[in-house]
Tab-separated table of C-alpha atoms and ligand atoms in Angstrom:
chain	number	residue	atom	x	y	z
A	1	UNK	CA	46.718	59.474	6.658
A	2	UNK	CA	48.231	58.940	3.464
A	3	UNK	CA	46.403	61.131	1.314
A	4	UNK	CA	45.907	63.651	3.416
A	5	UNK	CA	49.334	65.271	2.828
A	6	UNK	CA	48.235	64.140	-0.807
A	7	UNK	CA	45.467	66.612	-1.104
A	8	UNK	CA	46.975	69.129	0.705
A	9	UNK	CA	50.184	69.137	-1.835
A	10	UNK	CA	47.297	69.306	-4.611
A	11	UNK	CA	45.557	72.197	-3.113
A	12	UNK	CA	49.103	74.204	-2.986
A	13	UNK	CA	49.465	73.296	-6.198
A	14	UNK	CA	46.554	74.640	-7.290
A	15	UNK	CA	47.727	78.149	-5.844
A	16	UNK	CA	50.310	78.806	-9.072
A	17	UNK	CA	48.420	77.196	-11.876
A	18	UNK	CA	48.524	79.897	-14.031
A	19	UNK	CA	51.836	79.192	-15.241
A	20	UNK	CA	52.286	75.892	-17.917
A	21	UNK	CA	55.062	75.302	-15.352
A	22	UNK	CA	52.970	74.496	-12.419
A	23	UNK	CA	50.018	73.159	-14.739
A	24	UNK	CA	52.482	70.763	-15.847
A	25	UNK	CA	53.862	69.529	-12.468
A	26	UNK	CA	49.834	69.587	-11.290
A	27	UNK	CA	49.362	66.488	-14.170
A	28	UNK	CA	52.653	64.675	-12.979
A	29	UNK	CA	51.342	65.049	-9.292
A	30	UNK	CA	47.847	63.953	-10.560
A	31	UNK	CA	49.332	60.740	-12.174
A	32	UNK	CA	51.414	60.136	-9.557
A	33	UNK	CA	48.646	60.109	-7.276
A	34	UNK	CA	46.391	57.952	-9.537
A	35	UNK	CA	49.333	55.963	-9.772
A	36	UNK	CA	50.254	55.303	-6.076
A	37	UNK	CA	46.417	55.344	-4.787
A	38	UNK	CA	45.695	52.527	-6.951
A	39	UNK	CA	47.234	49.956	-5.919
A	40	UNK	CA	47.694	51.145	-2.494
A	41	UNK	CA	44.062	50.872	-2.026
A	42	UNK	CA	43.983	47.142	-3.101
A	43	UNK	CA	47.569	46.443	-1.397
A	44	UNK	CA	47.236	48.504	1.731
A	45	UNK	CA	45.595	46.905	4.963
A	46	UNK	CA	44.693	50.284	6.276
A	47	UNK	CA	40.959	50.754	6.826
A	48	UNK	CA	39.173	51.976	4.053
A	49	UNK	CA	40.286	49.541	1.394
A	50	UNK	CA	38.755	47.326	3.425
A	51	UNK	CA	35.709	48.765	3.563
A	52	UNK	CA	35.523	48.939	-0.215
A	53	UNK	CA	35.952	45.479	-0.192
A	54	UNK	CA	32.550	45.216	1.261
A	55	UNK	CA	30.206	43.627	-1.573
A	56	UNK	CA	27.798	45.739	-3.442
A	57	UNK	CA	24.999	47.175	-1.111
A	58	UNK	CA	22.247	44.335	-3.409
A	59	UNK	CA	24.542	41.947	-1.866
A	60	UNK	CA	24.370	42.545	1.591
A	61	UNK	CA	21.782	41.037	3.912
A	62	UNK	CA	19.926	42.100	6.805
A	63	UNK	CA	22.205	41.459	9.507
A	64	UNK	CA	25.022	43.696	7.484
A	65	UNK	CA	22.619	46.535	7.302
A	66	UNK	CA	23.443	50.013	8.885
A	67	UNK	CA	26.923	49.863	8.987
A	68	UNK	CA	27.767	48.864	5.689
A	69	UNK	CA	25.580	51.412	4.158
A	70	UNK	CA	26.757	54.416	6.007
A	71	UNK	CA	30.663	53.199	5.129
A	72	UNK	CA	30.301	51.781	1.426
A	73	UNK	CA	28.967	55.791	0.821
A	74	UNK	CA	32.448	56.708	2.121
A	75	UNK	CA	34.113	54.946	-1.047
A	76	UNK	CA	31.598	55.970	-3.823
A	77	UNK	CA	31.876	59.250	-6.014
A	78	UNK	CA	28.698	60.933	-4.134
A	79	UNK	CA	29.709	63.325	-1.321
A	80	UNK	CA	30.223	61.574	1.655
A	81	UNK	CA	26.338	61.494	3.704
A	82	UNK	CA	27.604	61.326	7.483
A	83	UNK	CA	26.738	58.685	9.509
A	84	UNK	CA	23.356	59.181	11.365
A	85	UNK	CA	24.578	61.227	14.875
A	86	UNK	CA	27.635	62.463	12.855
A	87	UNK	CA	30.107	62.635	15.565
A	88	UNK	CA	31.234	59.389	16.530
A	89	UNK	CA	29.611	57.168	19.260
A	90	UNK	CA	31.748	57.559	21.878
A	91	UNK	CA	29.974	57.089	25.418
A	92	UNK	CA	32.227	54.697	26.946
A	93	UNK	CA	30.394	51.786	27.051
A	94	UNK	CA	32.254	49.424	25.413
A	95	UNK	CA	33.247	46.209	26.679
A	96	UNK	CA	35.488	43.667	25.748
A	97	UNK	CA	35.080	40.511	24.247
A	98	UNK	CA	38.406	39.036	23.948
A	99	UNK	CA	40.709	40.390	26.766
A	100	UNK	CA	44.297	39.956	27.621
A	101	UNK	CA	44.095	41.798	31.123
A	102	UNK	CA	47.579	40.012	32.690
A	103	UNK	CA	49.465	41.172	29.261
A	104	UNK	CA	51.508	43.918	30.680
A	105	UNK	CA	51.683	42.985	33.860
A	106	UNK	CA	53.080	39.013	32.980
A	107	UNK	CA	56.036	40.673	30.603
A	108	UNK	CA	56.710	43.921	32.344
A	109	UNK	CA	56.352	45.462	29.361
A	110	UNK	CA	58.593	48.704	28.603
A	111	UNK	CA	56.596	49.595	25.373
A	112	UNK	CA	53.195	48.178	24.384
A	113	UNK	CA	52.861	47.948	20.624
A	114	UNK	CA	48.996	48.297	19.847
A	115	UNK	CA	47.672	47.759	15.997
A	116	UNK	CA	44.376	48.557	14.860
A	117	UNK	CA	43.932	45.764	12.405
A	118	UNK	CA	40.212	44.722	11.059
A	119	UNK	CA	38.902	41.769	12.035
A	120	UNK	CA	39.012	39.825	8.601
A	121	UNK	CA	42.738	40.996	8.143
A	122	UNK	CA	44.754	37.717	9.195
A	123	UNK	CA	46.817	38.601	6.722
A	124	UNK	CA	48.294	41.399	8.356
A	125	UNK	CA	48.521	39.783	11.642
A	126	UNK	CA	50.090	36.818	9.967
A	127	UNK	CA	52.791	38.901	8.546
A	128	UNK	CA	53.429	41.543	11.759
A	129	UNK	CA	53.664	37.896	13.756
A	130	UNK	CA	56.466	37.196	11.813
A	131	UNK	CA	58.131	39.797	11.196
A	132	UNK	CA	58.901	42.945	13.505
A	133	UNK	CA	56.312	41.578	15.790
A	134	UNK	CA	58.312	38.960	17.064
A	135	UNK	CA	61.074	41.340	18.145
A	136	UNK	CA	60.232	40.843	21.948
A	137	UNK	CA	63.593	42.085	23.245
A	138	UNK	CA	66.237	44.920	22.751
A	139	UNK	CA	68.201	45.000	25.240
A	140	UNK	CA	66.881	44.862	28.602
A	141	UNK	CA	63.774	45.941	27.459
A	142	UNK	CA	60.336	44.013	26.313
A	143	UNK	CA	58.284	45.240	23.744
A	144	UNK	CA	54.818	43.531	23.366
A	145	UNK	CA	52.397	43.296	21.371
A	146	UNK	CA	48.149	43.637	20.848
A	147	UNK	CA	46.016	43.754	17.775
A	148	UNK	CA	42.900	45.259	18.578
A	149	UNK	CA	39.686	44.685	16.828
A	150	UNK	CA	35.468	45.636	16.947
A	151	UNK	CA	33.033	43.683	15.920
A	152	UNK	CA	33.117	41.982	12.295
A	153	UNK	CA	30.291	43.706	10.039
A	154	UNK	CA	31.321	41.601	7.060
A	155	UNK	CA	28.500	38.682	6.123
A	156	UNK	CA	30.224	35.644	7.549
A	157	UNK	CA	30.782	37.371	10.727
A	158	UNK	CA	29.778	34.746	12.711
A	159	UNK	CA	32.202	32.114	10.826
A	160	UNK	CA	34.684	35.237	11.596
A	161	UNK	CA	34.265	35.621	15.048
A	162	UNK	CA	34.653	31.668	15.677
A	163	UNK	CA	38.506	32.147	13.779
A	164	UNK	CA	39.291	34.931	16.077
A	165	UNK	CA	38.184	33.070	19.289
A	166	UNK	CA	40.579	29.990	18.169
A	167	UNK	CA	43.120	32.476	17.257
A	168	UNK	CA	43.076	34.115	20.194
A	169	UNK	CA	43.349	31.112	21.987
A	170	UNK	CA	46.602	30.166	19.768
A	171	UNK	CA	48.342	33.566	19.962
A	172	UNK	CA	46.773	35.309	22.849
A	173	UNK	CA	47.071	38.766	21.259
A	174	UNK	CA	43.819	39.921	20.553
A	175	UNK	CA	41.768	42.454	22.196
A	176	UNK	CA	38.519	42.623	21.115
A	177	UNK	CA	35.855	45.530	21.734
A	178	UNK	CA	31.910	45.165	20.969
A	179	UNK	CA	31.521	48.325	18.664
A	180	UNK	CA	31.201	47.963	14.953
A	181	UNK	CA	34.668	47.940	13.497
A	182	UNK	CA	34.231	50.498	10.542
A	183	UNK	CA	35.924	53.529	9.074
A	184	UNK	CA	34.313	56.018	10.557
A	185	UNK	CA	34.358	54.627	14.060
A	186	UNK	CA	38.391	54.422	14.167
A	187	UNK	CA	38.162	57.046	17.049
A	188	UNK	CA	36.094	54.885	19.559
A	189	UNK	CA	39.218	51.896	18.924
A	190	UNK	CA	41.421	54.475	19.843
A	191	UNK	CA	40.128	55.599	23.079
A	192	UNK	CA	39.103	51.784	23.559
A	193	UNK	CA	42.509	51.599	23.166
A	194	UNK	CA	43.692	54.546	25.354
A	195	UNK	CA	41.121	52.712	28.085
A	196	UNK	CA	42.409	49.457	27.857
A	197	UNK	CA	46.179	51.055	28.270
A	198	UNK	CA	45.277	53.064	31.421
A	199	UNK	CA	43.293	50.128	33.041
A	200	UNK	CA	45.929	47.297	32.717
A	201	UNK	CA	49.328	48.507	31.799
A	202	UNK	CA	50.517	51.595	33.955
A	203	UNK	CA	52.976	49.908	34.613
A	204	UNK	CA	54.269	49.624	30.937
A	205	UNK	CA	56.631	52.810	30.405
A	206	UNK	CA	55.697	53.746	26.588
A	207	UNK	CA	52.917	52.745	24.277
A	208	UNK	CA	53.073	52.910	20.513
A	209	UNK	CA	50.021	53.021	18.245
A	210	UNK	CA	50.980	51.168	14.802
A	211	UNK	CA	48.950	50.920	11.502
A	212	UNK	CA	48.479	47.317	10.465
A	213	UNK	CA	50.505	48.295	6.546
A	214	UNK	CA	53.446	49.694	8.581
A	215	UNK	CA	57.135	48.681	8.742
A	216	UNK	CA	58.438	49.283	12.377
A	217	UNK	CA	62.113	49.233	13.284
A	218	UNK	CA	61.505	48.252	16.416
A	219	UNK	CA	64.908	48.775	17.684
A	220	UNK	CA	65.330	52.296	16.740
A	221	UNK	CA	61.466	52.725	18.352
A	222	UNK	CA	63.304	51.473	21.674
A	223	UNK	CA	66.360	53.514	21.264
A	224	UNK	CA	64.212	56.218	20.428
A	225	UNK	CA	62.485	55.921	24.041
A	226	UNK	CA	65.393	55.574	25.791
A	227	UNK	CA	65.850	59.276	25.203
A	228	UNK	CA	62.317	60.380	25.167
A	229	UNK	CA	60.654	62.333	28.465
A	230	UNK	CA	58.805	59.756	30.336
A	231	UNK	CA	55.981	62.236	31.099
A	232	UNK	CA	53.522	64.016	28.498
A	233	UNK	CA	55.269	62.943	25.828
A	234	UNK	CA	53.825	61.978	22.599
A	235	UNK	CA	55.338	61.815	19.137
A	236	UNK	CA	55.294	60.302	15.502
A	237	UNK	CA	55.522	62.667	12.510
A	238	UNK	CA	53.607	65.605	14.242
A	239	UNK	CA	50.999	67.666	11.731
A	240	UNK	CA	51.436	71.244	12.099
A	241	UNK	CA	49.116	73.547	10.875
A	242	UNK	CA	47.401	70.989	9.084
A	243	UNK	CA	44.150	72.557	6.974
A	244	UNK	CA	40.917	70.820	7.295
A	245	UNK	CA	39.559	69.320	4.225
A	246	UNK	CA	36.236	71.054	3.530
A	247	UNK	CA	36.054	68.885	0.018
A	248	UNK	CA	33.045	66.639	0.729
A	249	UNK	CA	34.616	63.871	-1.663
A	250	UNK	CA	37.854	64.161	0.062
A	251	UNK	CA	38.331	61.204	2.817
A	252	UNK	CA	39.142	63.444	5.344
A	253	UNK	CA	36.112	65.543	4.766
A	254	UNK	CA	34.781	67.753	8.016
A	255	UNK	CA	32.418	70.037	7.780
A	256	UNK	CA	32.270	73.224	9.431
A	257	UNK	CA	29.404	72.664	11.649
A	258	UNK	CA	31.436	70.080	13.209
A	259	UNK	CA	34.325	72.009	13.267
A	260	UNK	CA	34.994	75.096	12.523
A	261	UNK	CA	38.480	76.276	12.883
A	262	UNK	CA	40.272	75.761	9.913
A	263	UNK	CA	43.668	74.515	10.708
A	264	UNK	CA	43.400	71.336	13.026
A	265	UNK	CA	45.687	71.903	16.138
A	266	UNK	CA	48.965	70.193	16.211
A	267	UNK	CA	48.167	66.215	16.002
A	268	UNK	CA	50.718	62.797	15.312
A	269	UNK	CA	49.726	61.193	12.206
A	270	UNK	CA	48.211	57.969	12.464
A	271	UNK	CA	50.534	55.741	11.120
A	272	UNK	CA	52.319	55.415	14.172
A	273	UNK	CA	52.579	57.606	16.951
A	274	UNK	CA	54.014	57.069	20.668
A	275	UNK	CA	53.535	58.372	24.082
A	276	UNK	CA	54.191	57.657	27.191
A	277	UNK	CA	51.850	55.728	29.459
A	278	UNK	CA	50.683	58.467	32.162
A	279	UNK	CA	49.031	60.359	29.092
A	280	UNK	CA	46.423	57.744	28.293
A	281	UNK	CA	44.342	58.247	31.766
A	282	UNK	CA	44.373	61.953	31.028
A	283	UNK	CA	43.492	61.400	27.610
A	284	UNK	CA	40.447	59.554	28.696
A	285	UNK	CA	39.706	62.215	30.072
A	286	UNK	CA	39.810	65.065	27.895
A	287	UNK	CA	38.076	62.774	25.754
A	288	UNK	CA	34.891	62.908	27.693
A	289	UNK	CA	35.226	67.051	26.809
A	290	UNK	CA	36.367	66.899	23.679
A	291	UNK	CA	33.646	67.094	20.815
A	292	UNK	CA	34.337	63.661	18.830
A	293	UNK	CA	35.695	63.766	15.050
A	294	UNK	CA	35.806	60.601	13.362
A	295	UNK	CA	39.378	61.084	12.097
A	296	UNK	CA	41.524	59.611	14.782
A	297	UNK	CA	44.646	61.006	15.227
A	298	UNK	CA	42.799	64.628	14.720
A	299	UNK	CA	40.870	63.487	17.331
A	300	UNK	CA	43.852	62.931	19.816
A	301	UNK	CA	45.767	66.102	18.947
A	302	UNK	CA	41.898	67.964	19.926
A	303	UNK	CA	42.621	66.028	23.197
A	304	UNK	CA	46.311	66.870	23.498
A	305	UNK	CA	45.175	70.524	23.175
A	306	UNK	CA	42.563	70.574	25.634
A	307	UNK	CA	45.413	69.074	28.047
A	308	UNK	CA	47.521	72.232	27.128
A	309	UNK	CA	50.082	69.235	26.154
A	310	UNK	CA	52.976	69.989	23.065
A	311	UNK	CA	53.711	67.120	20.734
A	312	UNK	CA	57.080	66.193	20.646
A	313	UNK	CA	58.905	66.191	17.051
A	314	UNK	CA	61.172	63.034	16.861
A	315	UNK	CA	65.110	63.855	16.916
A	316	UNK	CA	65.087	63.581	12.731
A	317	UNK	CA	62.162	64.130	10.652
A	318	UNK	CA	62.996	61.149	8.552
A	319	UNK	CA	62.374	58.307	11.609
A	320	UNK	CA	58.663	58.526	10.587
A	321	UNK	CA	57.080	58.225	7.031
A	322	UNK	CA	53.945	58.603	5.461
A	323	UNK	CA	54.760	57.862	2.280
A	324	UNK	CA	56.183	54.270	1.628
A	325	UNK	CA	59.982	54.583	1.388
A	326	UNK	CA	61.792	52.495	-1.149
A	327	UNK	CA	63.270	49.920	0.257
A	328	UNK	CA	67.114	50.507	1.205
A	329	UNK	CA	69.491	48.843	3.795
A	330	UNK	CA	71.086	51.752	5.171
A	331	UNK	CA	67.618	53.879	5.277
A	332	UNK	CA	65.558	51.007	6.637
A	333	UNK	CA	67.960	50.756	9.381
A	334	UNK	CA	67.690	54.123	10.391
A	335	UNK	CA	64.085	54.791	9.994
A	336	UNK	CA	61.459	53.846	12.505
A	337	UNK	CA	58.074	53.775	10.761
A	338	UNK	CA	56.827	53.681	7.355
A	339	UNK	CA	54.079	53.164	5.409
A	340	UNK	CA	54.746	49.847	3.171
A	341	UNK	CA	52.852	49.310	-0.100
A	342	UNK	CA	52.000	45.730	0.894
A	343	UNK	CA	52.449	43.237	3.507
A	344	UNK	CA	54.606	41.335	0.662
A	345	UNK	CA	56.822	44.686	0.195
A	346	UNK	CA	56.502	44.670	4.759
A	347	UNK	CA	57.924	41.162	5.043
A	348	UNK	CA	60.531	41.357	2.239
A	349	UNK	CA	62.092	44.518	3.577
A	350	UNK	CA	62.104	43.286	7.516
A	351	UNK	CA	63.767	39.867	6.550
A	352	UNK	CA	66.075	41.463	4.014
A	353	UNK	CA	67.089	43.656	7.370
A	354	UNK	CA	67.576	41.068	9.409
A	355	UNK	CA	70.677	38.916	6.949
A	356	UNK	CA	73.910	39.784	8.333
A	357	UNK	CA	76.291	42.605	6.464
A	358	UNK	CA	76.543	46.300	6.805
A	359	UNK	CA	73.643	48.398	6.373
A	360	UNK	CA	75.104	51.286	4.617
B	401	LIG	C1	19.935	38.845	1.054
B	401	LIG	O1	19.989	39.939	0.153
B	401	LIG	C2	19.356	39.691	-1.071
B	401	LIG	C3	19.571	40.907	-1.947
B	401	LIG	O2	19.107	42.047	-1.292
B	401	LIG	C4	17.870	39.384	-0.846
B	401	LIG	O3	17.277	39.096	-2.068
B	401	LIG	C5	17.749	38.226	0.099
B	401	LIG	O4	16.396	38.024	0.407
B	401	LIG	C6	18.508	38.501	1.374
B	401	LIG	N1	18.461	37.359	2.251
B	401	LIG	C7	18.078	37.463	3.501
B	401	LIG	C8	18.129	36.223	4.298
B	401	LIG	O5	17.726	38.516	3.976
B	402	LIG	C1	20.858	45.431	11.409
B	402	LIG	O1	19.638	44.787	11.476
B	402	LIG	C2	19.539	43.821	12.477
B	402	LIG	C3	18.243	43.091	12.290
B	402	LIG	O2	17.245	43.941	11.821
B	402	LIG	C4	19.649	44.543	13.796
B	402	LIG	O3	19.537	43.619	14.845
B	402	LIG	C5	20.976	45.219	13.884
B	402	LIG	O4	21.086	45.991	15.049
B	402	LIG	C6	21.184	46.139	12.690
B	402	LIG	N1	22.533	46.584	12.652
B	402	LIG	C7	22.863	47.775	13.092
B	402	LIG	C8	24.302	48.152	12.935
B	402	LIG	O5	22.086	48.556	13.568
B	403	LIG	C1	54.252	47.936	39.017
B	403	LIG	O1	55.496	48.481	39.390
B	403	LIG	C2	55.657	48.645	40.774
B	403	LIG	C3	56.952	49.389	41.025
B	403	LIG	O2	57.966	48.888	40.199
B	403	LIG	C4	55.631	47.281	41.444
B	403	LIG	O3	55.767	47.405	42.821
B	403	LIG	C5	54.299	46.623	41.145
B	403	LIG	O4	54.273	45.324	41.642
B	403	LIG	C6	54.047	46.586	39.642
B	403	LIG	N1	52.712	46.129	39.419
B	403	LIG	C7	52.441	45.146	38.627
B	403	LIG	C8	51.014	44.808	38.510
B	403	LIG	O5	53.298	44.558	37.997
B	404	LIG	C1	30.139	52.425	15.420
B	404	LIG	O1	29.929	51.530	16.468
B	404	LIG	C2	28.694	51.724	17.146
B	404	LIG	C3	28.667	50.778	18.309
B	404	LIG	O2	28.771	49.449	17.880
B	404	LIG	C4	27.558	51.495	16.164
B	404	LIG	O3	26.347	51.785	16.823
B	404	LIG	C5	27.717	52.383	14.957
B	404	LIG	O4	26.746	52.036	13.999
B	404	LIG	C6	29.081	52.225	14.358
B	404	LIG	N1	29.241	53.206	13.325
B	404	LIG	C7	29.709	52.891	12.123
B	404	LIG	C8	29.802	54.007	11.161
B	404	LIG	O5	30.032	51.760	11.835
C-alpha cells in the first residue's frame, strides 16, 4: 500500500497550493514520487508490477484471456473499467492444489509467517528462503513459513505450474489455491489464507501476513508477540482515518456505489500485519457478511469492524514501514517490517545484519 499514503500526502498538498511555498514542495513531492515509483514498480515484487509485466493484450492468447484483460486495464492511463461482478469473487469455494495440511501441527508453530507471492516470482521466494525465512528459531519459539499462490494466468502457465509442483516437492512450502492469481483478486488469497489458518493451525499462537518485497526482523516480530494479547489482537502499521480514493486512475480507486463512506474504518496496512490465531475463524466469518472490496487489507479492517474488534498500534510507530527505510545497522535492528526497494537491497540488508559487531 505504498502509494496510498503517496496520494493521500498529494491530495493534502493540494489543500495550500496557493502559496509558491507549497507549489514548490508539491513539484519536489511530484518528483520524488516519479522518482521512487519508477523503479519500485520494476524492482518491487508486490503485485501490480507484475501484472504490468503481462505482455501486450495482441500478445496474449486464448487461454490468457479474461483475466489478463480486466488487470492489464489496471496499469494503463484509462480509468480503471472494474472487473465484470465488481466486487471480488469470494464464495468460498476454493480448493487447494498444493497443500501442506501437517505444517503447523509437525513444528508446533508459535507464529506462522504467510507471503502472498505470485506464482512466477521464484525470485522472491529464492531470496525470503535465504534470508529471514530461514530464521526458524528465537528462542523457544518456531516461526514457519508458507508462500501462498492462485493459479498462474501468465502464457506458459502450464510449464509454470510443473516448476511449482517440483518445487513444492523440494521445499514443501507452497500452498496453492485454484483462483486466478491477479491484482484485483488479492482479497480471495487472503481469506484463502485466513481459511487455511483456521482449518490447520489453531494450534499455532500468532500468524503474520508478509508482502513478498518486505524485510522482516523476525526476532523483534517474536519479541514483539511475546508481549502482544493472545486474543483479538491484530496489528502492523494501523490506517486511521484513511480517505478512500475516489480518483478512478488512482490504484486504490473505489467507487461510491461500492462504498460509500468516505473514510475506510481503521485497517493494518498490507505490508505486514499480525494477529493472533483465534481471529482468523471469526474473520471467516464476518467475511461471509462483509460486502467484498478488492483492496485487501481494507477488506480485513471492514471485517475487524463488523467484529466490533480495535486494531492494536505496535509499542513504536517506527517497527513497521511503508516506505523503504535506508538501510542502517542500528535501525534495521530495531525495526520489524519494511518495504525494501528490491530483493537485491532485501538480501544485502538481512546478511549485512547478520555479521557480528554492534548495531548502533
Ligand atoms: C495468439 O495470439 C495471436 C495474436 O492475437 C494470434 O494471432 C494467434 O492466432 C493466437 N494463437 C492462438 C493459438 O490462439
Ligand atoms: C479463457 O478462455 C478459455 C478458452 O476459451 C476458457 O476455458 C477460460 O475459462 C477463459 N478464462 C477465464 C479466466 O475465463
Ligand atoms: C494442540 O495443542 C493441544 C494442547 O496443547 C494438544 O493437546 C494437541 O495435541 C495439539 N494438537 C495438535 C494437532 O498438535
Ligand atoms: C479471480 O479468480 C476467480 C476464480 O478463479 C476468477 O473467476 C476471476 O476471473 C479472477 N478475477 C481476476 C480479476 O483475475
Amino acid at each position: 500500500m505504498k502509494q496510498d499514503s503517496e496520494e493521500r500526502c498529494q491530495v493534502q498538498s493540494n489543500g495550500g497550493s496557493r502559496t509558491l511555498r507549497s507549489f514548490v514542495i508539491f513539484i519536489i513531492l511530484l518528483i520524488l514520487f516519479l522518482c521512487y515509483c519508477i523503479p519500485t514498480y520494476e524492482n518491487s515484487e508486490s503485485w501490480m508490477p507484475k501484472v504490468g509485466k503481462f505482455p501486450p493484450e495482441t500478445l496474449i492468447n486464448k487461454t490468457t484471456n479474461i483475466s489478463l484483460t480486466t488487470v492489464s486495464a489496471g496499469t494503463s492511463a484509462k480509468p480503471w473499467k472494474p472487473p465484470e461482478p465488481y466486487y471480488v469473487a469470494y464464495p468460498n469455494r476454493y480448493n487447494f492444489i498444493i497443500n501442506e495440511p501437517q505444517k503447523c501441527q509437525k513444528e508446533n508453530v508459535f507464529v506462522m509467517l504467510i507471503i502472498p507471492v505470485a506464482p512466477s516470482n521464484t525470485a522472491a521466494r529464492e531470496a525470503i528462503r535465504s534470508t529471514w525465512g530461514s530464521e526458524r528459531l528465537v528462542g523457544d519459539k518456531i516461526v514457519s513459513l508458507l508462500f501462498l499462490l492462485g493459479l498462474p494466468t501468465s502464457q506458459d502457465s502450464e510449464k509454470l505450474q510443473e516448476d511449482l509442483l517440483q518445487e513444492s516437492e523440494k521445499y514443501h512450502d507452497l500452498l496453492q489455491s485454484d483462483f486466478w492469481d491477479s491484482y484485483y483478486n488479492l482479497t480471495i488469497k487472503t481469506i484463502v489464507m485466513l481459511e487455511w489458518l483456521s482449518a490447520n493451525c489453531q494450534n499455532a499462537s500468532y500468524a503474520m501476513k508478509v508482502d513478498s518485497d518486505i524485510f522482516l526482523n523476525v526476532k523483534n516480530l517474536v519479541n514483539l508477540l511475546l508481549s502482544s494479547p493472545k486474543q483479538n489482537y491484530m496489528s502492523g502499521l494501523v490506517a486511521r482515518r484513511a480517505m478512500v480514493l475516489r480518483n478512478p486512475h488512482s490504484k486504490w480507486y473505489l467507487p461510491q456505489t461500492v462504498y460509500a463512506p468516505a473514510q475506510y474504518p481503521p485497517y493494518a496496512l498490507g505490508l505486514g500485519y499480525v494477529f493472533s490465531l483465534d481471529l482468523t475463524v471469526k474473520l471467516v466469518e464476518a467475511a461471509q457478511h462483509v460486502k467484498p472490496v478488492y483492496i485487501e487489507d481494507v477488506f480485513l479492517g471492514l471485517c475487524m469492524k463488523h467484529l466490533g474488534i480495535d486494531l492494536t498500534d505496535p509499542p513504536d510507530g517506527s517497527l513497521f514501514n511503508v516506505f523503504p527505510v535506508d538501510y542502517n545497522r542500528c535501525r534495521y535492528s530495531k525495526l520489524i517490517a519494511t518495504t525494501t526497494r528490491s530483493l537485491t537491497n532485501q538480501v544485502e540488508f538481512w546478511r549485512n545484519l547478520q555479521t557480528p559487531g554492534p548495531y548502533c
